[in-house]
Coordinates of C-alpha atoms in Angstrom, one line a residue:
Chain J
M1 CA 0.0 0.0 0.0
L2 CA 1.4 3.4 -0.9
N3 CA 2.2 5.8 1.8
V4 CA 0.8 9.0 0.2
K5 CA 2.3 11.3 2.8
D6 CA 5.8 10.1 1.9
V7 CA 5.1 10.1 -1.8
K8 CA 3.9 13.7 -1.6
K9 CA 7.2 14.8 -0.2
D10 CA 8.9 13.8 -3.4
F11 CA 6.9 16.3 -5.5
P12 CA 8.2 19.9 -5.3
V13 CA 5.1 21.3 -7.0
L14 CA 3.0 20.0 -4.1
K15 CA 5.3 21.8 -1.7
N16 CA 5.4 25.0 -3.7
R17 CA 1.8 25.3 -4.7
D18 CA -1.5 24.8 -2.9
V19 CA -3.2 22.5 -5.3
V20 CA -5.4 19.4 -5.2
Y21 CA -4.2 18.1 -8.5
L22 CA -6.7 15.8 -10.2
D23 CA -5.8 16.3 -13.9
N24 CA -3.3 13.4 -14.0
A25 CA -4.7 11.9 -17.2
A26 CA -3.5 15.0 -18.9
T27 CA -0.1 15.2 -17.4
T28 CA 1.5 14.2 -14.1
L29 CA 3.7 16.1 -11.7
T30 CA 7.4 15.5 -11.6
P31 CA 9.3 13.9 -8.6
D32 CA 12.5 15.3 -7.3
S33 CA 14.6 12.4 -8.6
V34 CA 13.5 13.2 -12.2
I35 CA 14.2 16.9 -11.8
Q36 CA 17.6 16.1 -10.4
S37 CA 18.3 13.8 -13.3
L38 CA 17.5 16.6 -15.8
K39 CA 19.7 19.0 -13.8
N40 CA 22.5 16.4 -13.7
Y41 CA 22.5 16.1 -17.4
Y42 CA 22.9 19.8 -18.0
Q43 CA 25.4 20.2 -15.1
N44 CA 27.5 17.2 -15.6
L45 CA 27.1 15.6 -19.0
G46 CA 25.8 18.1 -21.6
T47 CA 27.0 16.2 -24.6
S48 CA 25.3 14.5 -27.5
V49 CA 24.9 10.7 -27.9
H50 CA 26.3 8.1 -30.2
R51 CA 28.6 10.4 -32.1
G52 CA 31.3 11.6 -29.7
I53 CA 34.6 9.8 -29.5
Y54 CA 35.4 11.2 -26.0
Q55 CA 34.7 10.0 -22.5
L56 CA 31.9 12.5 -21.7
A57 CA 29.9 11.6 -24.8
N58 CA 30.3 7.9 -24.0
E59 CA 29.0 8.4 -20.5
T60 CA 26.0 10.3 -21.9
T61 CA 25.4 7.5 -24.4
E62 CA 25.6 4.9 -21.8
K63 CA 23.1 6.6 -19.5
Y64 CA 20.8 7.3 -22.5
E65 CA 20.8 3.6 -23.6
R66 CA 20.4 2.5 -20.0
A67 CA 17.2 4.5 -19.9
R68 CA 16.0 2.7 -23.1
K69 CA 16.7 -0.6 -21.4
K70 CA 14.7 0.4 -18.4
V71 CA 11.7 1.3 -20.6
A72 CA 12.0 -2.0 -22.5
D73 CA 12.0 -3.9 -19.2
F74 CA 9.1 -1.8 -18.0
V75 CA 6.9 -3.1 -20.9
G76 CA 8.3 -6.6 -20.8
S77 CA 10.3 -6.3 -24.0
D78 CA 13.6 -8.3 -24.0
S79 CA 15.1 -6.0 -26.7
P80 CA 15.7 -2.3 -26.2
R81 CA 15.8 -2.1 -30.0
E82 CA 12.0 -2.3 -29.9
I83 CA 11.9 1.0 -28.0
V84 CA 11.8 4.1 -30.2
F85 CA 11.8 7.5 -28.4
T86 CA 9.4 10.0 -29.9
K87 CA 8.2 13.5 -29.2
N88 CA 5.0 12.2 -27.5
C89 CA 2.5 9.4 -27.8
T90 CA 0.8 11.2 -30.7
E91 CA 4.0 11.2 -32.7
G92 CA 4.4 7.5 -32.1
I93 CA 1.0 6.8 -33.7
N94 CA 1.7 9.2 -36.6
I95 CA 5.0 7.3 -37.3
I96 CA 3.2 3.9 -37.4
A97 CA 0.3 5.2 -39.6
Y98 CA 2.8 6.8 -42.0
S99 CA 5.1 3.8 -42.1
L100 CA 2.3 1.3 -42.7
H101 CA 0.9 3.4 -45.4
H102 CA 4.2 3.6 -47.2
W103 CA 4.8 -0.1 -46.9
P104 CA 3.9 -1.5 -50.3
E105 CA 2.2 -4.7 -49.1
M106 CA -0.1 -2.9 -46.6
E107 CA -3.4 -2.3 -48.2
G108 CA -6.9 -2.6 -46.8
K109 CA -9.0 -1.6 -43.8
I110 CA -7.9 0.3 -40.7
L111 CA -10.1 -0.2 -37.7
V112 CA -10.2 2.4 -34.9
T113 CA -12.7 2.7 -32.2
E114 CA -15.2 5.5 -31.5
M115 CA -13.5 5.9 -28.1
D116 CA -10.1 6.6 -29.4
H117 CA -8.4 9.9 -28.7
H118 CA -8.0 12.1 -31.7
S119 CA -4.3 11.0 -31.8
N120 CA -5.3 7.5 -32.7
I121 CA -7.9 8.6 -35.2
L122 CA -6.5 11.5 -37.2
P123 CA -3.1 10.0 -38.2
W124 CA -5.0 7.1 -39.8
R125 CA -7.6 9.5 -41.4
F126 CA -4.8 11.5 -42.9
M127 CA -3.4 8.4 -44.5
A128 CA -6.9 7.1 -45.6
N129 CA -8.0 10.4 -47.1
G130 CA -7.6 10.6 -50.8
S131 CA -5.9 7.2 -50.9
E132 CA -7.0 3.9 -52.3
K133 CA -4.7 2.0 -49.9
F134 CA -6.5 2.5 -46.6
Q135 CA -10.1 2.6 -45.7
L136 CA -11.0 3.7 -42.2
E137 CA -13.8 2.2 -40.2
Y138 CA -14.9 2.7 -36.6
V139 CA -15.7 0.0 -34.0
D140 CA -18.9 1.0 -32.2
V141 CA -19.0 2.1 -28.6
T142 CA -22.1 1.6 -26.6
K143 CA -23.8 4.5 -24.8
E144 CA -22.3 3.1 -21.5
G145 CA -18.9 3.7 -23.0
R146 CA -17.9 0.1 -23.8
L147 CA -16.5 -1.3 -27.0
D148 CA -19.0 -3.4 -28.9
L149 CA -17.0 -6.6 -29.3
E150 CA -19.5 -8.1 -31.6
D151 CA -19.2 -5.1 -33.9
Y152 CA -15.4 -5.4 -33.7
K153 CA -15.6 -9.1 -34.7
S154 CA -17.9 -8.4 -37.6
K155 CA -15.8 -5.5 -38.9
L156 CA -12.5 -7.4 -38.5
S157 CA -12.2 -8.7 -42.0
P158 CA -9.4 -10.6 -43.8
D159 CA -8.3 -7.3 -45.5
T160 CA -7.9 -5.5 -42.1
V161 CA -4.3 -4.1 -42.0
A162 CA -4.4 -2.7 -38.5
V163 CA -6.5 -2.1 -35.5
G164 CA -6.1 1.0 -33.4
V165 CA -7.4 0.9 -29.8
P166 CA -6.9 2.7 -26.5
G167 CA -5.8 0.4 -23.7
I168 CA -7.9 2.6 -21.4
S169 CA -10.2 5.3 -22.6
N170 CA -9.0 8.8 -21.6
V171 CA -12.7 9.9 -21.2
V172 CA -14.6 7.1 -19.6
G173 CA -11.8 5.1 -18.2
T174 CA -13.0 1.8 -19.7
V175 CA -10.3 -0.9 -19.7
N176 CA -10.5 -2.5 -23.0
P177 CA -10.1 -6.3 -23.6
I178 CA -6.7 -5.9 -25.3
K179 CA -5.7 -9.5 -25.1
E180 CA -8.9 -10.8 -26.7
M181 CA -8.9 -8.1 -29.3
T182 CA -5.3 -8.8 -30.2
D183 CA -5.8 -12.5 -30.5
L184 CA -8.8 -11.9 -32.8
A185 CA -6.8 -9.4 -34.9
H186 CA -3.8 -11.8 -35.2
E187 CA -6.1 -14.6 -36.4
R188 CA -6.7 -12.3 -39.4
D189 CA -3.1 -11.2 -39.7
A190 CA -4.1 -7.7 -38.7
L191 CA -1.6 -5.6 -36.6
V192 CA -2.7 -4.1 -33.3
V193 CA -1.7 -0.5 -32.4
M194 CA -2.5 0.2 -28.7
D195 CA -2.6 3.7 -27.4
G196 CA -1.1 3.0 -24.0
A197 CA -1.1 6.7 -22.7
Q198 CA -3.7 5.9 -20.0
W199 CA -2.5 2.4 -19.2
L200 CA 1.2 2.5 -18.7
P201 CA 1.2 5.1 -15.9
H202 CA -0.6 2.9 -13.4
R203 CA -1.2 -0.6 -14.8
K204 CA 1.2 -3.4 -15.3
F205 CA 1.8 -4.0 -19.0
D206 CA 3.7 -7.0 -20.3
I207 CA 4.1 -7.4 -24.0
S208 CA 4.4 -11.1 -23.8
E209 CA 0.9 -11.2 -22.2
Y210 CA -0.9 -8.7 -24.5
K211 CA 1.1 -9.3 -27.6
V212 CA 0.2 -6.0 -29.4
D213 CA 2.4 -5.2 -32.3
F214 CA 2.7 -1.5 -31.5
L215 CA 2.3 0.4 -28.3
T216 CA 2.7 4.1 -27.7
F217 CA 2.7 6.1 -24.5
S218 CA 3.8 9.4 -23.1
A219 CA 6.6 10.0 -20.5
H220 CA 4.9 13.1 -19.0
K221 CA 1.8 11.1 -18.0
M222 CA 4.0 8.8 -15.8
L223 CA 6.1 11.2 -13.8
G224 CA 8.5 11.9 -16.7
P225 CA 9.5 15.0 -18.5
T226 CA 7.5 16.7 -21.2
G227 CA 8.5 16.4 -24.9
L228 CA 9.0 12.7 -24.8
G229 CA 7.0 9.6 -25.8
V230 CA 7.7 6.0 -26.5
L231 CA 6.9 3.8 -29.5
Y232 CA 7.2 0.1 -28.9
G233 CA 7.2 -2.0 -32.0
K234 CA 8.0 -5.6 -32.6
E235 CA 11.5 -5.8 -33.8
D236 CA 10.9 -7.5 -37.1
L237 CA 8.2 -4.9 -38.0
L238 CA 10.5 -2.0 -37.1
C239 CA 13.2 -3.6 -39.3
R240 CA 10.9 -3.8 -42.3
M241 CA 9.0 -0.5 -41.9
P242 CA 9.9 2.5 -44.0
P243 CA 10.9 5.4 -41.7
P244 CA 8.9 8.6 -42.0
F245 CA 11.6 11.1 -41.2
G246 CA 15.1 11.5 -42.7
G247 CA 18.1 13.0 -41.0
G248 CA 21.3 12.2 -39.2
E249 CA 22.0 9.0 -37.4
M250 CA 19.1 7.1 -39.0
V251 CA 21.2 5.8 -42.0
L252 CA 24.1 3.4 -42.4
K253 CA 25.1 4.5 -45.9
V254 CA 24.1 7.4 -48.1
D255 CA 25.4 8.2 -51.5
R256 CA 23.9 10.7 -53.9
R257 CA 21.2 8.2 -55.1
K258 CA 20.9 5.4 -52.6
V259 CA 20.4 5.1 -48.9
K260 CA 20.6 2.2 -46.4
W261 CA 18.6 2.7 -43.3
N262 CA 20.1 2.2 -39.9
D263 CA 18.7 -0.5 -37.7
P264 CA 15.9 0.3 -35.3
P265 CA 15.5 2.2 -33.1
Q266 CA 17.9 4.7 -34.6
K267 CA 16.1 4.3 -38.0
F268 CA 13.2 6.1 -36.4
E269 CA 15.2 8.6 -34.4
P270 CA 16.8 11.0 -36.8
G271 CA 18.6 14.1 -35.4
T272 CA 19.7 14.8 -31.9
P273 CA 17.1 13.3 -29.5
P274 CA 15.8 14.8 -26.3
I275 CA 18.8 13.4 -24.3
A276 CA 18.1 14.9 -20.9
Q277 CA 14.5 13.9 -21.0
I278 CA 15.2 10.4 -22.0
I279 CA 17.8 9.9 -19.2
A280 CA 15.4 11.5 -16.8
F281 CA 12.6 9.3 -18.0
G282 CA 14.7 6.4 -16.8
A283 CA 14.5 8.0 -13.3
S284 CA 10.7 8.1 -13.6
V285 CA 10.6 4.4 -14.4
D286 CA 12.9 3.7 -11.4
Y287 CA 10.6 5.7 -9.2
L288 CA 7.5 3.8 -10.4
N289 CA 9.4 0.5 -10.0
E290 CA 10.3 1.5 -6.4
L291 CA 6.7 2.2 -5.6
G292 CA 5.7 -1.0 -7.3
I293 CA 3.3 -0.8 -10.3
S294 CA 0.8 -3.1 -8.6
E295 CA 0.7 -0.9 -5.6
V296 CA 0.3 2.1 -7.8
N297 CA -2.5 0.4 -9.7
E298 CA -4.3 -0.6 -6.4
H299 CA -3.9 2.9 -5.0
V300 CA -5.2 4.7 -8.1
D301 CA -8.1 2.2 -8.5
R302 CA -9.1 2.7 -4.9
L303 CA -9.2 6.5 -5.4
A304 CA -11.2 6.2 -8.6
Q305 CA -13.7 3.9 -6.9
R306 CA -14.0 6.2 -3.9
A307 CA -14.8 9.1 -6.3
V308 CA -17.3 6.9 -8.2
N309 CA -19.0 5.8 -5.0
K310 CA -19.3 9.3 -3.7
L311 CA -20.4 10.8 -6.9
S312 CA -23.1 8.1 -7.3
E313 CA -24.6 9.3 -4.0
I314 CA -25.2 12.8 -5.4
P315 CA -28.6 12.8 -7.3
Y316 CA -27.7 15.6 -9.7
V317 CA -24.4 14.0 -10.9
D318 CA -24.2 11.7 -14.0
I319 CA -21.3 9.4 -14.3
Y320 CA -20.0 8.0 -17.5
G321 CA -18.3 4.7 -18.3
P322 CA -17.9 1.7 -16.0
K323 CA -20.1 1.7 -12.9
E324 CA -19.3 1.2 -9.2
G325 CA -17.0 -1.7 -8.6
E326 CA -16.2 -2.3 -12.2
S327 CA -12.7 -2.1 -13.5
R328 CA -11.8 1.4 -14.7
G329 CA -8.7 3.4 -15.3
G330 CA -7.8 5.9 -12.6
L331 CA -10.3 8.5 -13.8
V332 CA -13.9 9.4 -13.7
S333 CA -15.9 11.6 -16.1
F334 CA -19.2 13.1 -15.1
N335 CA -21.5 16.0 -15.4
V336 CA -23.3 18.0 -12.8
E337 CA -26.8 18.8 -13.9
G338 CA -27.3 22.5 -14.6
V339 CA -23.6 23.3 -14.2
H340 CA -21.5 23.4 -17.4
P341 CA -18.2 21.4 -17.0
H342 CA -16.1 24.5 -17.6
D343 CA -17.9 26.4 -14.9
L344 CA -17.5 23.5 -12.6
A345 CA -13.8 23.4 -13.3
T346 CA -13.5 27.1 -12.6
A347 CA -15.6 26.8 -9.5
L348 CA -13.5 23.9 -8.1
D349 CA -10.4 25.9 -8.7
S350 CA -11.8 29.0 -7.1
L351 CA -13.3 27.2 -4.1
D352 CA -10.5 24.9 -3.1
N353 CA -7.7 25.0 -5.6
I354 CA -8.9 21.7 -7.1
A355 CA -7.6 21.1 -10.7
I356 CA -9.8 19.0 -12.9
R357 CA -10.3 18.8 -16.6
A358 CA -13.4 19.9 -18.5
G359 CA -14.3 19.8 -22.2
L360 CA -14.1 17.2 -24.9
H361 CA -10.7 15.7 -23.9
C362 CA -9.6 15.4 -27.5
A363 CA -12.3 12.7 -28.0
Q364 CA -15.1 14.3 -29.9
P365 CA -16.4 11.2 -31.7
L366 CA -16.9 9.5 -28.3
H367 CA -18.8 12.5 -26.9
E368 CA -21.0 12.4 -30.1
V369 CA -21.8 8.7 -29.5
M370 CA -22.6 9.4 -25.8
E371 CA -24.7 12.4 -26.8
L372 CA -22.7 14.8 -24.6
N373 CA -21.7 18.4 -25.4
S374 CA -18.8 18.0 -23.0
S375 CA -17.8 16.5 -19.7
A376 CA -15.8 17.0 -16.5
R377 CA -13.0 14.6 -15.6
A378 CA -11.1 13.9 -12.4
S379 CA -8.0 11.6 -12.7
F380 CA -5.9 10.3 -9.9
Y381 CA -2.3 9.4 -9.3
V382 CA 0.3 8.3 -6.7
Y383 CA 0.3 11.6 -4.7
N384 CA -3.4 11.9 -4.3
A385 CA -5.0 10.9 -1.0
P386 CA -8.5 9.8 -0.2
E387 CA -9.0 13.3 1.4
D388 CA -8.4 14.8 -2.0
V389 CA -11.4 12.9 -3.3
D390 CA -13.5 14.1 -0.4
R391 CA -12.5 17.8 -1.0
F392 CA -13.4 17.3 -4.6
I393 CA -16.8 16.0 -3.7
D394 CA -17.5 18.8 -1.2
A395 CA -16.5 21.4 -3.7
I396 CA -18.9 19.9 -6.3
K397 CA -21.7 20.3 -3.8
E398 CA -20.7 23.9 -3.1
A399 CA -20.4 24.7 -6.8
K400 CA -23.8 23.4 -7.4
K401 CA -25.2 25.6 -4.7
I402 CA -23.5 28.7 -6.1
L403 CA -23.9 28.2 -9.8
G404 CA -27.3 26.8 -9.3
G405 CA -29.0 24.9 -12.0
A406 CA -32.5 24.9 -13.6
D407 CA -34.2 24.6 -10.2
E408 CA -32.7 27.9 -8.9
R409 CA -33.2 29.9 -12.1
Chain S
M1 CA -12.7 25.4 1.4
K2 CA -12.4 29.1 0.9
D3 CA -15.1 31.2 2.4
K4 CA -17.4 32.3 -0.4
P5 CA -15.0 33.3 -3.2
E6 CA -16.6 35.0 -6.1
I7 CA -16.4 32.5 -8.9
Y8 CA -17.9 34.9 -11.5
N9 CA -19.2 38.4 -11.4
Q10 CA -22.8 38.0 -10.3
D11 CA -24.1 40.1 -13.2
V12 CA -22.7 37.5 -15.6
V13 CA -24.2 34.7 -13.7
H14 CA -27.5 36.6 -13.8
H15 CA -27.2 36.9 -17.6
Y16 CA -26.5 33.2 -17.8
Q17 CA -29.5 32.3 -15.8
N18 CA -31.8 34.9 -17.4
P19 CA -30.3 35.4 -20.9
H20 CA -31.5 38.5 -22.9
N21 CA -32.3 38.2 -26.5
K22 CA -32.2 34.4 -26.5
G23 CA -34.0 32.8 -29.4
K24 CA -34.1 32.9 -33.2
L25 CA -35.0 35.6 -35.7
S26 CA -37.3 34.5 -38.5
D27 CA -35.6 36.4 -41.2
P28 CA -32.1 37.4 -40.2
D29 CA -29.7 39.2 -42.5
F30 CA -26.8 37.4 -40.9
S31 CA -26.6 34.2 -39.0
V32 CA -23.2 32.9 -37.8
T33 CA -22.4 29.9 -35.5
E34 CA -19.2 29.8 -33.6
E35 CA -18.0 26.7 -31.7
N36 CA -15.3 26.1 -29.2
P37 CA -13.7 22.8 -30.2
K38 CA -12.1 22.4 -26.7
C39 CA -15.4 22.3 -24.8
G40 CA -18.1 21.9 -27.4
D41 CA -19.8 25.3 -26.7
R42 CA -21.8 26.6 -29.5
V43 CA -23.4 30.1 -30.0
T44 CA -25.4 31.2 -33.0
L45 CA -25.7 35.0 -33.4
Q46 CA -28.5 36.3 -35.7
I47 CA -28.7 39.9 -36.8
K48 CA -31.2 42.0 -38.7
L49 CA -30.2 45.3 -40.1
D50 CA -32.2 48.4 -40.9
G51 CA -30.0 50.2 -43.3
A52 CA -26.6 50.1 -41.6
E53 CA -28.1 49.8 -38.1
I54 CA -28.5 46.7 -36.1
S55 CA -32.3 46.6 -35.6
E56 CA -32.7 43.2 -34.1
V57 CA -30.4 40.6 -32.6
K58 CA -30.9 37.2 -31.0
F59 CA -28.7 34.3 -30.1
H60 CA -29.1 30.7 -29.3
G61 CA -26.9 27.8 -28.4
H62 CA -25.4 26.0 -25.4
G63 CA -22.4 26.7 -23.2
C64 CA -21.0 27.8 -19.9
V65 CA -21.7 30.9 -17.8
L66 CA -19.1 32.9 -19.7
S67 CA -20.1 32.0 -23.2
I68 CA -23.8 32.4 -22.6
G69 CA -23.4 35.3 -20.2
A70 CA -21.2 37.1 -22.7
A71 CA -23.6 36.4 -25.6
S72 CA -26.5 37.9 -23.6
I73 CA -24.5 41.0 -22.7
L74 CA -23.1 41.4 -26.2
T75 CA -26.6 41.4 -27.8
Q76 CA -27.5 44.2 -25.4
M77 CA -24.4 46.1 -26.3
I78 CA -24.9 46.0 -30.1
Q79 CA -28.6 46.6 -30.3
G80 CA -29.0 49.9 -32.2
L81 CA -25.3 50.3 -33.1
N82 CA -24.4 50.7 -36.7
V83 CA -22.3 48.1 -38.4
R84 CA -19.1 50.1 -38.2
E85 CA -19.5 50.7 -34.5
A86 CA -20.2 47.1 -33.9
L87 CA -17.1 46.0 -35.9
E88 CA -15.0 48.3 -33.7
L89 CA -16.0 46.6 -30.5
T90 CA -13.1 44.8 -28.9
F91 CA -12.8 42.0 -26.4
D92 CA -11.8 44.5 -23.8
D93 CA -15.1 46.4 -24.4
L94 CA -17.0 43.2 -23.8
V95 CA -15.0 42.4 -20.7
E96 CA -15.7 45.8 -19.3
N97 CA -19.4 45.1 -19.6
M98 CA -18.9 41.7 -18.0
G99 CA -17.2 42.7 -14.8
N100 CA -14.3 40.4 -14.3
P101 CA -14.6 37.1 -16.1
A102 CA -12.1 34.4 -15.5
K103 CA -9.0 35.5 -17.4
M104 CA -8.1 32.0 -18.4
R105 CA -11.3 31.6 -20.3
K106 CA -11.1 34.1 -23.1
D107 CA -12.1 31.4 -25.6
C108 CA -15.5 31.0 -23.8
A109 CA -16.2 34.7 -23.4
S110 CA -15.2 35.7 -26.9
L111 CA -17.4 33.1 -28.7
S112 CA -20.3 35.5 -29.5
L113 CA -18.0 38.4 -30.3
N114 CA -16.2 36.2 -32.9
A115 CA -19.6 35.4 -34.4
L116 CA -20.4 39.1 -34.6
K117 CA -17.2 39.9 -36.4
K118 CA -17.7 37.1 -38.8
A119 CA -21.3 38.1 -39.5
L120 CA -20.6 41.7 -40.2
S121 CA -17.3 41.4 -42.0
G122 CA -19.2 40.4 -45.1
W123 CA -21.4 43.5 -45.0

């Protein structure tokens, strides 16, 4: 069980600012060890990677590649060559979409779900638009915010090239049946691209269990620095995929006409990478490993359940996604009748410095399916205590009193 | 919890709860809808001119206190103005009439003003 009091001490923002931070699905706060790692790079290393023939550059390269190994271990991959560092989760999906589209043999259907974040819809749409190669289709989502598996099965045809799916919905928190979906996709030789942005921060992921072909996630949603994401890809796929970006370090040989790509992951990492961030992300992974990802999962789940239980007791609150007791990611989306989510977010901030998210959460198709104009979302992480949930609930009641609703107009 | 902080200026809340000029015009000269993709708010502003003067104005849509409150206040501000005067209105002018809306929420408060500019720019 996590000791939140101790955990909190590791986060300078929580010491420096009076905030109940419940917007963790957007980005998480940074622990001291990660900040120190960033500082250490600029103070004691400061050099580029892979190219230097001097001791300092070797040291940087070693730390940099060690971080890659930590990330590979974290997702259960036995080869760091399967870990490509990207700008963010979004860029990872864009790379996959572009590469598959430019891979001559790949032609057919791309399936994404109605609950995907725009970042797992638009890259595919860009490739499908005006092209004969890809046709985009959506897997239905029920009004309760669950994937319709029967619909998935019926749309998964022999010509399906790839399936895009969020491990956990960033809006409703539904935990999708990744294993089952991947098995079904593989039976039809379709590749699975899992958006792991909401999964990796607090749920154990082992590639040998879930077997997805590609997985993307963001460092900043799991205590890491901004400007960094991860693209995991099965090694044989990464070896054969055409790279979307050209530049230094991603080639073995270039003459004026021909080019021979470097091996992965360098093939997908042209130019100087975010070195400080990558090394510091290694420190984030260390931090999560020290807490224990199972403990993190249990803690975050418990907070989300507490929020769901307490919100369910309020008659004017509508909750979306999995109900009480059901498995959900560490978040809850909801609406307060008569109070617009933006007004609620402003009110919670003004009343008790509570930071929540409000709006469409970059998932407009899902809001359309659920017939919602927008929603409010609270999301939890390692430094949140049960008392934070209680303050959040109290502030909602107060906001309702102040901003009223139809009954007080 | 803080003791009764003012979340919004009470006038704006009043406008939100009792919006002025809410509805639709049967035969508008201009009708423009603006949406905020971040939150899904949507305001349609409809204007009828008498010569160069705004003779009638109505709005409809859905949104938060700031987008709906601002739309209500804006319709009052532009009633009877001529097109040139209406085009010269700035966000600061609107803010002045709204008291002190949350500074972080300019996108919300300026939705109807953007609709106004788009509507009249083609005049």
